Coordinates of C-alpha atoms in Angstrom, one line a residue:
X1 CA 4.3 -16.7 -12.1
X2 CA 4.3 -14.0 -9.5
X3 CA 1.0 -15.2 -8.2
X4 CA 2.4 -18.7 -7.7
X5 CA 5.3 -17.3 -5.7
X6 CA 2.9 -15.2 -3.7
X7 CA 0.6 -18.1 -3.0
X8 CA 3.6 -20.1 -1.9
X9 CA 4.7 -17.4 0.5
X10 CA 7.9 -16.4 -1.3
X11 CA 7.0 -12.8 -1.9
X12 CA 6.0 -12.1 1.6
X13 CA 8.9 -14.0 3.0
X14 CA 11.4 -12.0 0.9
X15 CA 9.8 -8.7 2.0
X16 CA 9.9 -9.7 5.6
X17 CA 13.5 -10.8 5.4
X18 CA 14.8 -7.7 3.6
X19 CA 12.6 -4.7 4.1
X20 CA 10.3 -5.4 7.0
X21 CA 11.2 -5.4 10.7
X22 CA 14.6 -5.2 12.4
X23 CA 16.5 -7.5 10.0
X24 CA 16.9 -4.9 7.2
X25 CA 19.8 -5.5 4.8
X26 CA 22.7 -3.2 5.4
X27 CA 24.6 -3.9 2.2
X28 CA 23.4 -1.3 -0.3
X29 CA 23.9 -3.5 -3.4
X30 CA 21.9 -6.3 -1.7
X31 CA 19.2 -4.0 -0.5
X32 CA 18.9 -2.4 -4.0
X33 CA 18.6 -5.9 -5.6
X34 CA 16.0 -6.9 -3.0
X35 CA 14.0 -3.8 -3.7
X36 CA 14.2 -4.2 -7.5
X37 CA 13.2 -7.9 -7.2
X38 CA 10.2 -7.1 -5.0
X39 CA 9.1 -4.3 -7.3
X40 CA 9.3 -6.6 -10.3
X41 CA 7.4 -9.4 -8.6
X42 CA 4.7 -7.0 -7.3
X43 CA 4.2 -5.6 -10.8
X44 CA 3.0 -9.0 -11.9
X45 CA 1.1 -10.1 -8.8
X46 CA -2.6 -9.9 -8.2
X47 CA -2.8 -12.3 -5.2
X48 CA -4.8 -10.2 -2.8
X49 CA -4.1 -12.0 0.5
X50 CA -0.3 -11.5 0.0
X51 CA -0.6 -8.0 -1.2
X52 CA -2.8 -7.0 1.8
X53 CA -0.5 -8.6 4.3
X54 CA 2.5 -6.8 2.7
X55 CA 0.6 -3.5 2.8
X56 CA -0.1 -4.1 6.5
X57 CA 3.6 -4.9 7.3
X58 CA 5.7 -2.9 4.9
X59 CA 6.9 0.4 6.4
X60 CA 5.7 3.4 4.5
X61 CA 8.6 5.2 2.8
X62 CA 8.3 8.1 5.3
X63 CA 8.6 5.5 8.2
X64 CA 11.6 4.0 6.6
X65 CA 13.4 7.4 6.2
X66 CA 16.1 6.4 8.7
X67 CA 16.9 3.2 6.7
X68 CA 19.8 3.1 4.4
X69 CA 19.0 4.4 0.9
X70 CA 20.4 2.8 -2.2
X71 CA 22.5 5.0 -4.4
X72 CA 21.1 3.3 -7.5
X73 CA 18.3 1.0 -8.4
X74 CA 15.0 0.6 -6.6
X75 CA 13.9 2.5 -3.5
X76 CA 11.4 1.6 -0.8
X77 CA 9.1 4.2 -2.5
X78 CA 9.4 2.2 -5.7
X79 CA 8.4 -1.0 -3.9
X80 CA 5.5 0.8 -2.3
X81 CA 4.4 2.2 -5.7
X82 CA 4.5 -1.3 -7.2
X83 CA 2.5 -2.6 -4.2
X84 CA -0.2 0.1 -4.6
X85 CA -0.5 -0.6 -8.3
X86 CA -0.7 -4.3 -7.7
X87 CA -3.5 -3.8 -5.2
X88 CA -5.3 -1.6 -7.8
X89 CA -5.0 -4.5 -10.3
X90 CA -6.2 -7.0 -7.7
X91 CA -9.3 -4.9 -7.0
X92 CA -9.9 -4.6 -10.8
X93 CA -9.8 -8.4 -10.9
X94 CA -12.0 -8.9 -7.9
X95 CA -13.7 -5.9 -6.4
X96 CA -15.0 -7.9 -3.4
X97 CA -11.5 -7.5 -1.8
X98 CA -12.1 -3.8 -1.3
X99 CA -14.3 -4.4 1.8
X100 CA -11.6 -6.4 3.5
X101 CA -9.1 -3.7 2.6
X102 CA -11.3 -1.1 4.2
X103 CA -12.0 -3.2 7.3
X104 CA -8.3 -3.7 7.9
X105 CA -7.8 0.1 7.7
X106 CA -5.4 -0.5 4.9
X107 CA -6.9 2.3 2.7
X108 CA -6.2 4.7 5.6
X109 CA -2.7 3.3 5.8
X110 CA -2.2 3.7 2.0
X111 CA -3.0 7.4 2.3
X112 CA 0.5 7.9 3.8
X113 CA 1.8 7.8 0.3
X114 CA 0.4 11.3 -0.3
X115 CA 3.6 12.6 1.2
X116 CA 5.8 10.5 -1.1
X117 CA 7.4 11.2 -4.4
X118 CA 5.5 11.7 -7.6
X119 CA 5.5 8.0 -8.7
X120 CA 4.1 7.1 -5.3
X121 CA 1.4 9.7 -5.4
X122 CA 0.4 8.5 -8.9
X123 CA 0.2 4.9 -7.7
X124 CA -2.0 6.1 -4.8
X125 CA -4.2 7.8 -7.2
X126 CA -4.7 4.6 -9.2
X127 CA -5.4 2.7 -5.9
X128 CA -7.9 5.4 -4.8
X129 CA -9.7 5.2 -8.1
X130 CA -10.6 1.6 -7.2
X131 CA -12.8 2.9 -4.4
X132 CA -15.8 5.2 -4.3
X133 CA -14.8 8.8 -3.7
X134 CA -16.6 9.0 -0.3
X135 CA -14.6 6.0 1.0
X136 CA -11.3 7.7 -0.1
X137 CA -12.3 11.0 1.6
X138 CA -13.2 9.1 4.7
X139 CA -9.8 7.4 4.7
X140 CA -8.0 10.7 4.2
X141 CA -9.8 12.6 7.0
X142 CA -9.9 11.2 10.5
X143 CA -12.8 13.6 11.3
X144 CA -14.8 12.7 8.2
X145 CA -17.7 11.3 10.2
X146 CA -18.0 14.4 12.3
X147 CA -17.9 16.6 9.2
X148 CA -20.8 14.6 7.7
X149 CA -22.7 14.9 10.9
X150 CA -22.2 18.7 10.9
X151 CA -23.4 18.9 7.3
X152 CA -26.6 16.9 8.3
X153 CA -27.2 19.1 11.4
X154 CA -26.8 22.3 9.3
X155 CA -29.6 21.3 7.0

């Protein structure tokens, strides 16, 4: 199962060796196959530790804009969409992981998907639905605390 692969470190290792860091694949067919494989594996994975580590390490699609794009098949945005959906599934399975996700500033990081394609934005919406609205607003606005303090002071 995808969770067994994730627990064994295979999913994270594949991502690190293909999409993360300076060792990106330069062959478009190989890169497309790696992206498609990761997206399929993530679609079936709910192993939170692996998903969170991947969220922390995987470049956001806007950060990876200078990387080679595949002419067919999966894109980094598709991998990221699958990751966000997998995280939403992991939170549905065990909501206690949300606190760790927040503490690691991963919800803030995930908000970078707002500038992505429609599929990425939809996946972000499902991830955000896993959290109370106020937490999502705080992750989207770096000045959220100051805004709240102003509201309190105005009363």
